[in-house]
Amino acid sequence: MLRISAIATRNARNIVNGEVRRCLSATAAQPKHKVDVKQERATERQNMSFMANMFRGELEPSQVFPYPDVLNADQKEMITMLVDPFERFFRDINDPVKNEEISKLPTETENSLWELGAFGIQVPNELGGMGLNNTQYGRMCEIVGVNDLGLGIVIGAHQSIGFKGILLFGTDAQKQKYLPKVASEKVYAAFALTEPSSGSDAGSIRCRAVKSPDGKHYILNGSKIWISNGNIAEIMTVFAQTEVTDPKTGEKKDKVTAFIVERGFGGVTSGPPEKKMGIRCSQTAEVYFEDVKIPIENVLGKEGDGFKVAMNILNNGRFGMAATLSGTMRLCIQKASEHAANRVQFGKKIHNFGAIQEKLARMALHQYATESMAYTISQNMDSGSQDYHLEAAISKVFASESAWFVCDEAIQILGGMGYMQSAGLEKFMRDLRIFRIFEGTNDILRLFVALTGIQYAGSHLKELQRAFKNPAANLGLIFKESSRRAFRSVGIGGVDLNPYLHNDLRECGKQVSECMNEFGKAVEQLLVKHGKNIVDQQFMLNNLANAAIDIYASVVVLSRASRAAKLNLPTVENELLLAKTWCTDASYRALLNLKKTGSNDHVDLYNQMTKISNTVIENDGVFTTRPID
Amino acid sequence: MARVLVGVKRVVDYAVKIRVKPDKTGVVTEGVKHSMNPFDEIAVEEAVKMKEKKLASEIVAVSIGPTQSQEVIRTALAMGVDRGIHVEVSGKDYDLLQPIHVSKILAKLALDEKADLVIVGKQAIDDDSNQTAQMTAANLDWPQGTFCSKVEKTGDGYTITREIDGGLETIKCKSPAVLSADLRLNTPRYATLPNIMKAKKKPIKKVAPKDLGVDTTPRIDIVSVEEPPVRQAGAVVPDVDTLVAKLKEGGHIK
């Protein structure tokens, strides 16, 4: 998982090349790129994503309100049964410190994990797995997050990305052949995308597979770096460039294709495990391919569809990180709370001091929001949603940053003791750092969120432009749109979350609804101002993404607290309080970020930052005179 | 080879902080994590080990209690038990169920199922009665080996090492017998996730006490359940003399 890196840049790139430009330029005279028929169809299907619709100022409640509830009684009982043995494994057998010391899992631990079934949690029963759905898997992830993130990467790199492609895109024959092995026969899998010259820009990989003259094989050459489980995996999902002929034009082009590669094919070798900051028991290695002969039936998905395969695998696994890290935050909060409740300074238990109270409260808020996101998304996925990619990306960014913040504050509360290894927090801090980097850096994911959302909003605007060309036939659409805009400009109308919320949350409902309305306006203004060049406005896109993240967190929190109230859970009062506090705080931040996108002061500010950065680059570092020279 | 009957009780998990209900009729069980009584887990493990050593042919787990008791039967099935029997008792009957009832039920089931060995935990961690094994043996008029820390099959009976005050006692008894498991008898295994899946397909039979001819009508009343008294805060005394004076004052020394 480490550095399967990659991700969405390519999506952003698509936008650069085709979509947004095409969508936004009113006189789209001659689109350079052929309109992808499939993509066109996809945009016709109604997008049910809450976030995508927010980009165009609309409220699409179906995936967030009421809070999803997909598990039936049987599935819930299953979870209760599974939680216990899993927790016991961590309590009695696994030793995270030892795993780190020897930089791998001891054989006994490894065997117990296999016996436990932890390597094939989502593989169907009949193929030797546990057959759990995403939500049940998320609950398991949470336990991993509480205990050992390094081990989490070992099992995550294996099933969340390593063989996930076979599960999602494999043919029946591929599934029958490979899934039983990776689910229960102690055969490791890995996901190999990242290369020395291709990190976030996953489309630029250089590994190449050439079809043999008889068409029965592909011959793969190239190398991959930072592949989790790379040195122990027998089965890998590998991405390489292939020459694909466009069926219509006959034009030959390089396109990425995904392959299932067995080490046993020959020509597959791997380097020694890398030395890393954290998650050390997960072995990360380079993998080399030299004339590897891959049978044609091992193409995963369609030839040339590799990029789509890669992105879908990554999108599909992201909620798992949110679930895992909400567990990690639970642990950090527990440790911090134990200390704050007992440590006496200045004659008082330190939890009596406001400085500590704010920390503990913010930690609890971030945990609540992350957990709410994780199980909203997993349950959306389980109920068959296709439109969860924005939300999944947001959950990865939010969870990894929240966990970093929460762990950092826990260490701060413990003070000097927190800095000691014996407190059990510093290892979490080191292990956590990678979560902001791998599986799509948070920076890239922010751009992905902003640009994908804008693309959707832009396509909607394009529809409007078309409608204006033939007003008579599209009167309804134009009227609806112009009245919406007119009302909104005088502060009436817009979205209203309150019908979906518990009465006690009405004030927050108003705040968050306002943020959503401002968000829609901000997107529109950015589009009007920058047009197709919006793709180059990374400073602004960042602000927009930050607002989107805060709003999504608020909405899932409001929904979860409303659920707690409806079911009258024992924790309802606290949950309502968490929701109110989170929403007020997050709304301030979101409005501020939105304001920045429309402010000329900030345009100037960002221009200055560009200049400063350029100076740093030109001078290979700081360019100042010491104040004592 | 023996057929083994194992008793498994669903109790509030050992890690849960117990709270007394405001009306003092019992402890809070709603929304509280429950699991199999730890001593019963040891009993199950012993039975499963016997089966692995081909000393037992079949293991039947019995739990007495409300619907949720099936959860612990499932856990036992996932650990290697072959089938389950759920004796459904709920409401007030269950709140006031006593070892005498449990032992009658177990004794009847042992005969019905043609069991050659009954193993139970030495006590449940909720009511700490420590009577069920003894009473069951009496009801069946079978020999009993309680507080086992080692069980060996010897001849047509068992050689049992028992934990007693200040040491160990070794006894021999004939089969059939009733045993109760102590802490050091073994370390229970985990129910692995695949075995939990398989356990879903194993049968659980549901019966009512009256089907077994056992009357579980409560004969006692709970008058009051109280929290243990909170420990008084200590105080630091300036010197030994004050300490001695305080101790005398409290009647701790003369």
PDB file of C-alpha atoms in Angstrom, chain A residues 101-321:
ATOM      1  CA  GLU A 101      12.004  -4.393  16.077  1.00  0.00           C
ATOM      2  CA  ILE A 102      12.396  -7.273  13.668  1.00  0.00           C
ATOM      3  CA  SER A 103      10.775  -5.310  10.825  1.00  0.00           C
ATOM      4  CA  LYS A 104       8.390  -8.103   9.928  1.00  0.00           C
ATOM      5  CA  LEU A 105       5.708 -10.248  11.456  1.00  0.00           C
ATOM      6  CA  PRO A 106       7.037 -13.208  13.446  1.00  0.00           C
ATOM      7  CA  THR A 107       5.986 -16.500  11.874  1.00  0.00           C
ATOM      8  CA  GLU A 108       3.695 -17.325  14.779  1.00  0.00           C
ATOM      9  CA  THR A 109       1.860 -14.029  14.450  1.00  0.00           C
ATOM     10  CA  GLU A 110       1.631 -14.440  10.713  1.00  0.00           C
ATOM     11  CA  ASN A 111       0.198 -17.937  11.044  1.00  0.00           C
ATOM     12  CA  SER A 112      -2.343 -16.861  13.623  1.00  0.00           C
ATOM     13  CA  LEU A 113      -3.463 -14.072  11.315  1.00  0.00           C
ATOM     14  CA  TRP A 114      -3.947 -16.502   8.453  1.00  0.00           C
ATOM     15  CA  GLU A 115      -5.830 -18.919  10.702  1.00  0.00           C
ATOM     16  CA  LEU A 116      -7.923 -16.079  11.972  1.00  0.00           C
ATOM     17  CA  GLY A 117      -9.004 -15.360   8.398  1.00  0.00           C
ATOM     18  CA  ALA A 118      -7.658 -11.829   8.469  1.00  0.00           C
ATOM     19  CA  PHE A 119      -6.182 -11.978   4.988  1.00  0.00           C
ATOM     20  CA  GLY A 120      -9.388 -12.691   3.116  1.00  0.00           C
ATOM     21  CA  ILE A 121     -11.994 -10.688   4.968  1.00  0.00           C
ATOM     22  CA  GLN A 122     -13.945  -9.673   1.863  1.00  0.00           C
ATOM     23  CA  VAL A 123     -13.373 -12.746  -0.276  1.00  0.00           C
ATOM     24  CA  PRO A 124     -16.617 -14.725  -0.727  1.00  0.00           C
ATOM     25  CA  ASN A 125     -17.077 -17.722   1.576  1.00  0.00           C
ATOM     26  CA  GLU A 126     -17.096 -20.208  -1.258  1.00  0.00           C
ATOM     27  CA  LEU A 127     -13.629 -19.027  -2.289  1.00  0.00           C
ATOM     28  CA  GLY A 128     -12.188 -19.454   1.174  1.00  0.00           C
ATOM     29  CA  GLY A 129     -12.771 -15.970   2.546  1.00  0.00           C
ATOM     30  CA  MET A 130     -14.938 -14.425   5.201  1.00  0.00           C
ATOM     31  CA  GLY A 131     -17.371 -12.837   2.776  1.00  0.00           C
ATOM     32  CA  LEU A 132     -17.782  -9.681   4.811  1.00  0.00           C
ATOM     33  CA  ASN A 133     -19.180  -6.516   3.291  1.00  0.00           C
ATOM     34  CA  ASN A 134     -17.440  -3.149   3.448  1.00  0.00           C
ATOM     35  CA  THR A 135     -19.128  -2.072   6.657  1.00  0.00           C
ATOM     36  CA  GLN A 136     -18.200  -5.260   8.465  1.00  0.00           C
ATOM     37  CA  TYR A 137     -14.686  -4.960   7.086  1.00  0.00           C
ATOM     38  CA  GLY A 138     -14.566  -1.397   8.410  1.00  0.00           C
ATOM     39  CA  ARG A 139     -15.349  -2.617  11.914  1.00  0.00           C
ATOM     40  CA  MET A 140     -12.447  -5.057  11.677  1.00  0.00           C
ATOM     41  CA  CYS A 141     -10.178  -2.270  10.419  1.00  0.00           C
ATOM     42  CA  GLU A 142     -11.074  -0.219  13.459  1.00  0.00           C
ATOM     43  CA  ILE A 143      -9.644  -2.917  15.713  1.00  0.00           C
ATOM     44  CA  VAL A 144      -6.452  -2.978  13.683  1.00  0.00           C
ATOM     45  CA  GLY A 145      -6.203   0.802  14.034  1.00  0.00           C
ATOM     46  CA  VAL A 146      -6.420   0.584  17.808  1.00  0.00           C
ATOM     47  CA  ASN A 147      -3.598  -1.914  17.963  1.00  0.00           C
ATOM     48  CA  ASP A 148      -1.006  -1.985  15.218  1.00  0.00           C
ATOM     49  CA  LEU A 149      -0.942   0.178  12.095  1.00  0.00           C
ATOM     50  CA  GLY A 150       2.119  -1.629  10.721  1.00  0.00           C
ATOM     51  CA  LEU A 151       0.293  -4.925  10.790  1.00  0.00           C
ATOM     52  CA  GLY A 152      -2.655  -3.097   9.284  1.00  0.00           C
ATOM     53  CA  ILE A 153      -0.543  -2.279   6.252  1.00  0.00           C
ATOM     54  CA  VAL A 154       0.552  -5.889   5.896  1.00  0.00           C
ATOM     55  CA  ILE A 155      -3.021  -7.108   5.692  1.00  0.00           C
ATOM     56  CA  GLY A 156      -4.271  -3.950   3.939  1.00  0.00           C
ATOM     57  CA  ALA A 157      -1.673  -4.004   1.157  1.00  0.00           C
ATOM     58  CA  HIS A 158      -2.679  -7.619   0.638  1.00  0.00           C
ATOM     59  CA  GLN A 159      -6.458  -7.341   0.439  1.00  0.00           C
ATOM     60  CA  SER A 160      -7.411  -3.687   0.246  1.00  0.00           C
ATOM     61  CA  ILE A 161      -5.294  -3.174  -2.872  1.00  0.00           C
ATOM     62  CA  GLY A 162      -3.145  -6.279  -3.546  1.00  0.00           C
ATOM     63  CA  PHE A 163      -5.871  -8.558  -4.838  1.00  0.00           C
ATOM     64  CA  LYS A 164      -8.823  -6.164  -4.678  1.00  0.00           C
ATOM     65  CA  GLY A 165      -8.568  -5.796  -8.450  1.00  0.00           C
ATOM     66  CA  ILE A 166      -9.326  -9.511  -8.884  1.00  0.00           C
ATOM     67  CA  LEU A 167     -12.303  -9.162  -6.576  1.00  0.00           C
ATOM     68  CA  LEU A 168     -13.613  -6.107  -8.461  1.00  0.00           C
ATOM     69  CA  PHE A 169     -12.626  -6.772 -12.068  1.00  0.00           C
ATOM     70  CA  GLY A 170     -11.526 -10.398 -12.237  1.00  0.00           C
ATOM     71  CA  THR A 171     -13.159 -12.904 -14.551  1.00  0.00           C
ATOM     72  CA  ASP A 172     -14.720 -15.969 -12.946  1.00  0.00           C
ATOM     73  CA  ALA A 173     -11.691 -18.005 -13.952  1.00  0.00           C
ATOM     74  CA  GLN A 174      -9.317 -15.459 -12.397  1.00  0.00           C
ATOM     75  CA  LYS A 175     -11.344 -15.420  -9.203  1.00  0.00           C
ATOM     76  CA  GLN A 176     -11.447 -19.216  -8.960  1.00  0.00           C
ATOM     77  CA  LYS A 177      -7.749 -19.466  -9.596  1.00  0.00           C
ATOM     78  CA  TYR A 178      -6.402 -16.753  -7.333  1.00  0.00           C
ATOM     79  CA  LEU A 179      -8.832 -15.819  -4.582  1.00  0.00           C
ATOM     80  CA  PRO A 180      -8.691 -19.103  -2.622  1.00  0.00           C
ATOM     81  CA  LYS A 181      -4.906 -18.800  -2.531  1.00  0.00           C
ATOM     82  CA  VAL A 182      -4.772 -15.240  -1.273  1.00  0.00           C
ATOM     83  CA  ALA A 183      -7.701 -15.670   1.100  1.00  0.00           C
ATOM     84  CA  SER A 184      -6.536 -18.699   3.014  1.00  0.00           C
ATOM     85  CA  GLU A 185      -3.541 -20.461   1.503  1.00  0.00           C
ATOM     86  CA  LYS A 186      -0.857 -18.142   2.840  1.00  0.00           C
ATOM     87  CA  VAL A 187      -0.090 -16.602  -0.539  1.00  0.00           C
ATOM     88  CA  TYR A 188       0.609 -12.866  -0.320  1.00  0.00           C
ATOM     89  CA  ALA A 189      -0.581 -10.312  -2.831  1.00  0.00           C
ATOM     90  CA  ALA A 190       0.740  -6.850  -3.675  1.00  0.00           C
ATOM     91  CA  PHE A 191      -0.287  -3.844  -5.740  1.00  0.00           C
ATOM     92  CA  ALA A 192       2.418  -2.525  -8.026  1.00  0.00           C
ATOM     93  CA  LEU A 193       1.802   0.851  -9.615  1.00  0.00           C
ATOM     94  CA  THR A 194       4.425   3.328  -8.397  1.00  0.00           C
ATOM     95  CA  GLU A 195       7.710   3.669 -10.241  1.00  0.00           C
ATOM     96  CA  PRO A 196      10.818   5.743  -9.645  1.00  0.00           C
ATOM     97  CA  SER A 197       9.658   8.412 -12.072  1.00  0.00           C
ATOM     98  CA  SER A 198       5.942   8.016 -11.525  1.00  0.00           C
ATOM     99  CA  GLY A 199       4.407   8.837  -8.186  1.00  0.00           C
ATOM    100  CA  SER A 200       1.342  11.010  -8.014  1.00  0.00           C
ATOM    101  CA  ASP A 201       1.300  11.151 -11.800  1.00  0.00           C
ATOM    102  CA  ALA A 202       0.338   7.529 -12.180  1.00  0.00           C
ATOM    103  CA  GLY A 203      -0.382   7.867 -15.890  1.00  0.00           C
ATOM    104  CA  SER A 204       3.304   8.317 -16.585  1.00  0.00           C
ATOM    105  CA  ILE A 205       4.435   4.812 -15.693  1.00  0.00           C
ATOM    106  CA  ARG A 206       7.155   3.303 -17.865  1.00  0.00           C
ATOM    107  CA  CYS A 207       6.738  -0.410 -17.235  1.00  0.00           C
ATOM    108  CA  ARG A 208       5.827  -1.836 -20.599  1.00  0.00           C
ATOM    109  CA  ALA A 209       4.139  -5.009 -21.728  1.00  0.00           C
ATOM    110  CA  VAL A 210       4.391  -6.062 -25.331  1.00  0.00           C
ATOM    111  CA  LYS A 211       2.083  -8.607 -26.871  1.00  0.00           C
ATOM    112  CA  SER A 212       3.832 -11.660 -28.312  1.00  0.00           C
ATOM    113  CA  PRO A 213       3.448 -12.207 -32.049  1.00  0.00           C
ATOM    114  CA  ASP A 214       1.070 -15.134 -31.487  1.00  0.00           C
ATOM    115  CA  GLY A 215      -1.083 -12.947 -29.246  1.00  0.00           C
ATOM    116  CA  LYS A 216      -1.014 -15.444 -26.380  1.00  0.00           C
ATOM    117  CA  HIS A 217       1.281 -13.565 -24.034  1.00  0.00           C
ATOM    118  CA  TYR A 218       2.429 -10.205 -22.938  1.00  0.00           C
ATOM    119  CA  ILE A 219       6.116  -9.703 -22.196  1.00  0.00           C
ATOM    120  CA  LEU A 220       6.563  -7.336 -19.258  1.00  0.00           C
ATOM    121  CA  ASN A 221       9.640  -5.255 -18.532  1.00  0.00           C
ATOM    122  CA  GLY A 222      10.291  -2.499 -16.022  1.00  0.00           C
ATOM    123  CA  SER A 223      10.474  -1.908 -12.312  1.00  0.00           C
ATOM    124  CA  LYS A 224       8.305  -0.718  -9.463  1.00  0.00           C
ATOM    125  CA  ILE A 225       9.321   0.871  -6.183  1.00  0.00           C
ATOM    126  CA  TRP A 226       7.942   1.062  -2.673  1.00  0.00           C
ATOM    127  CA  ILE A 227       5.694  -1.925  -3.104  1.00  0.00           C
ATOM    128  CA  SER A 228       4.217  -3.077   0.205  1.00  0.00           C
ATOM    129  CA  ASN A 229       4.620  -6.853   0.536  1.00  0.00           C
ATOM    130  CA  GLY A 230       6.716  -6.514  -2.653  1.00  0.00           C
ATOM    131  CA  ASN A 231       9.315  -9.001  -1.444  1.00  0.00           C
ATOM    132  CA  ILE A 232       6.892 -11.603  -0.084  1.00  0.00           C
ATOM    133  CA  ALA A 233       4.055 -11.404  -2.603  1.00  0.00           C
ATOM    134  CA  GLU A 234       3.571 -14.305  -4.976  1.00  0.00           C
ATOM    135  CA  ILE A 235       0.711 -12.634  -6.791  1.00  0.00           C
ATOM    136  CA  MET A 236       0.760  -8.998  -7.893  1.00  0.00           C
ATOM    137  CA  THR A 237      -1.547  -6.583  -9.597  1.00  0.00           C
ATOM    138  CA  VAL A 238       0.848  -4.827 -11.967  1.00  0.00           C
ATOM    139  CA  PHE A 239       0.211  -1.834 -14.190  1.00  0.00           C
ATOM    140  CA  ALA A 240       2.108  -1.313 -17.422  1.00  0.00           C
ATOM    141  CA  GLN A 241       1.872   0.605 -20.670  1.00  0.00           C
ATOM    142  CA  THR A 242       0.561  -1.374 -23.610  1.00  0.00           C
ATOM    143  CA  GLU A 243      -0.077  -0.452 -27.187  1.00  0.00           C
ATOM    144  CA  VAL A 244      -3.785  -0.289 -27.791  1.00  0.00           C
ATOM    145  CA  THR A 245      -5.420   0.227 -31.147  1.00  0.00           C
ATOM    146  CA  ASP A 246      -8.439   2.484 -31.192  1.00  0.00           C
ATOM    147  CA  PRO A 247     -11.177   0.321 -32.741  1.00  0.00           C
ATOM    148  CA  LYS A 248     -12.687   3.291 -34.575  1.00  0.00           C
ATOM    149  CA  THR A 249      -9.740   5.236 -35.890  1.00  0.00           C
ATOM    150  CA  GLY A 250      -7.221   2.431 -36.034  1.00  0.00           C
ATOM    151  CA  GLU A 251      -4.834   4.793 -34.270  1.00  0.00           C
ATOM    152  CA  LYS A 252      -2.239   3.109 -32.046  1.00  0.00           C
ATOM    153  CA  LYS A 253      -1.758   4.592 -28.616  1.00  0.00           C
ATOM    154  CA  ASP A 254      -0.075   3.745 -25.346  1.00  0.00           C
ATOM    155  CA  LYS A 255      -2.562   2.947 -22.635  1.00  0.00           C
ATOM    156  CA  VAL A 256      -2.159   1.445 -19.201  1.00  0.00           C
ATOM    157  CA  THR A 257      -3.275  -2.160 -18.741  1.00  0.00           C
ATOM    158  CA  ALA A 258      -3.560  -4.090 -15.482  1.00  0.00           C
ATOM    159  CA  PHE A 259      -2.136  -7.597 -15.157  1.00  0.00           C
ATOM    160  CA  ILE A 260      -2.159 -10.388 -12.621  1.00  0.00           C
ATOM    161  CA  VAL A 261       1.472 -11.407 -12.379  1.00  0.00           C
ATOM    162  CA  GLU A 262       2.702 -14.473 -10.527  1.00  0.00           C
ATOM    163  CA  ARG A 263       6.225 -14.524  -9.220  1.00  0.00           C
ATOM    164  CA  GLY A 264       6.325 -18.059 -10.635  1.00  0.00           C
ATOM    165  CA  PHE A 265       6.096 -16.745 -14.194  1.00  0.00           C
ATOM    166  CA  GLY A 266       9.839 -16.160 -13.983  1.00  0.00           C
ATOM    167  CA  GLY A 267      11.730 -12.926 -14.392  1.00  0.00           C
ATOM    168  CA  VAL A 268      10.197 -11.388 -11.261  1.00  0.00           C
ATOM    169  CA  THR A 269      12.702 -10.364  -8.598  1.00  0.00           C
ATOM    170  CA  SER A 270      12.590  -7.996  -5.667  1.00  0.00           C
ATOM    171  CA  GLY A 271      14.974  -5.892  -3.627  1.00  0.00           C
ATOM    172  CA  PRO A 272      15.561  -5.867   0.126  1.00  0.00           C
ATOM    173  CA  PRO A 273      12.978  -4.224   2.410  1.00  0.00           C
ATOM    174  CA  GLU A 274      13.382  -0.438   2.678  1.00  0.00           C
ATOM    175  CA  LYS A 275      14.153   1.238   5.993  1.00  0.00           C
ATOM    176  CA  LYS A 276      11.217   3.467   6.868  1.00  0.00           C
ATOM    177  CA  MET A 277      10.045   6.049   9.388  1.00  0.00           C
ATOM    178  CA  GLY A 278       7.179   3.842  10.533  1.00  0.00           C
ATOM    179  CA  ILE A 279       4.963   0.872   9.657  1.00  0.00           C
ATOM    180  CA  ARG A 280       8.208  -1.060   9.765  1.00  0.00           C
ATOM    181  CA  CYS A 281       6.751  -4.525  10.076  1.00  0.00           C
ATOM    182  CA  SER A 282       5.263  -4.023   6.648  1.00  0.00           C
ATOM    183  CA  GLN A 283       7.956  -4.859   4.159  1.00  0.00           C
ATOM    184  CA  THR A 284       8.296  -2.390   1.353  1.00  0.00           C
ATOM    185  CA  ALA A 285      10.506  -3.325  -1.573  1.00  0.00           C
ATOM    186  CA  GLU A 286      11.392  -2.700  -5.176  1.00  0.00           C
ATOM    187  CA  VAL A 287      10.120  -5.214  -7.675  1.00  0.00           C
ATOM    188  CA  TYR A 288      11.773  -5.852 -11.036  1.00  0.00           C
ATOM    189  CA  PHE A 289      10.280  -7.443 -14.114  1.00  0.00           C
ATOM    190  CA  GLU A 290      12.542  -8.840 -16.784  1.00  0.00           C
ATOM    191  CA  ASP A 291      10.890 -10.413 -19.802  1.00  0.00           C
ATOM    192  CA  VAL A 292       8.084 -11.729 -17.646  1.00  0.00           C
ATOM    193  CA  LYS A 293       5.792 -13.839 -19.784  1.00  0.00           C
ATOM    194  CA  ILE A 294       2.204 -13.107 -18.796  1.00  0.00           C
ATOM    195  CA  PRO A 295      -0.543 -15.265 -20.316  1.00  0.00           C
ATOM    196  CA  ILE A 296      -3.141 -13.162 -22.069  1.00  0.00           C
ATOM    197  CA  GLU A 297      -5.870 -14.465 -19.726  1.00  0.00           C
ATOM    198  CA  ASN A 298      -4.113 -12.642 -16.897  1.00  0.00           C
ATOM    199  CA  VAL A 299      -5.091  -9.223 -18.169  1.00  0.00           C
ATOM    200  CA  LEU A 300      -7.190  -7.700 -15.394  1.00  0.00           C
ATOM    201  CA  GLY A 301     -10.151  -5.784 -16.750  1.00  0.00           C
ATOM    202  CA  LYS A 302      -9.935  -4.724 -20.375  1.00  0.00           C
ATOM    203  CA  GLU A 303      -6.751  -3.957 -22.259  1.00  0.00           C
ATOM    204  CA  GLY A 304      -6.125  -0.243 -21.972  1.00  0.00           C
ATOM    205  CA  ASP A 305      -8.437   0.111 -18.978  1.00  0.00           C
ATOM    206  CA  GLY A 306      -5.640  -0.191 -16.431  1.00  0.00           C
ATOM    207  CA  PHE A 307      -5.901   3.335 -15.212  1.00  0.00           C
ATOM    208  CA  LYS A 308      -9.563   2.892 -14.474  1.00  0.00           C
ATOM    209  CA  VAL A 309      -8.805  -0.384 -12.707  1.00  0.00           C
ATOM    210  CA  ALA A 310      -6.146   1.265 -10.538  1.00  0.00           C
ATOM    211  CA  MET A 311      -8.333   4.205  -9.591  1.00  0.00           C
ATOM    212  CA  ASN A 312     -11.272   1.982  -8.758  1.00  0.00           C
ATOM    213  CA  ILE A 313      -9.172  -0.227  -6.524  1.00  0.00           C
ATOM    214  CA  LEU A 314      -7.844   2.788  -4.666  1.00  0.00           C
ATOM    215  CA  ASN A 315     -11.221   4.504  -4.410  1.00  0.00           C
ATOM    216  CA  ASN A 316     -12.734   1.290  -3.180  1.00  0.00           C
ATOM    217  CA  GLY A 317     -10.286   0.920  -0.311  1.00  0.00           C
ATOM    218  CA  ARG A 318     -10.128   4.475   0.984  1.00  0.00           C
ATOM    219  CA  PHE A 319     -12.952   4.253   3.485  1.00  0.00           C
ATOM    220  CA  GLY A 320     -10.938   1.494   5.157  1.00  0.00           C
ATOM    221  CA  MET A 321      -8.336   4.041   6.162  1.00  0.00           C
TER     222      MET A 321
END
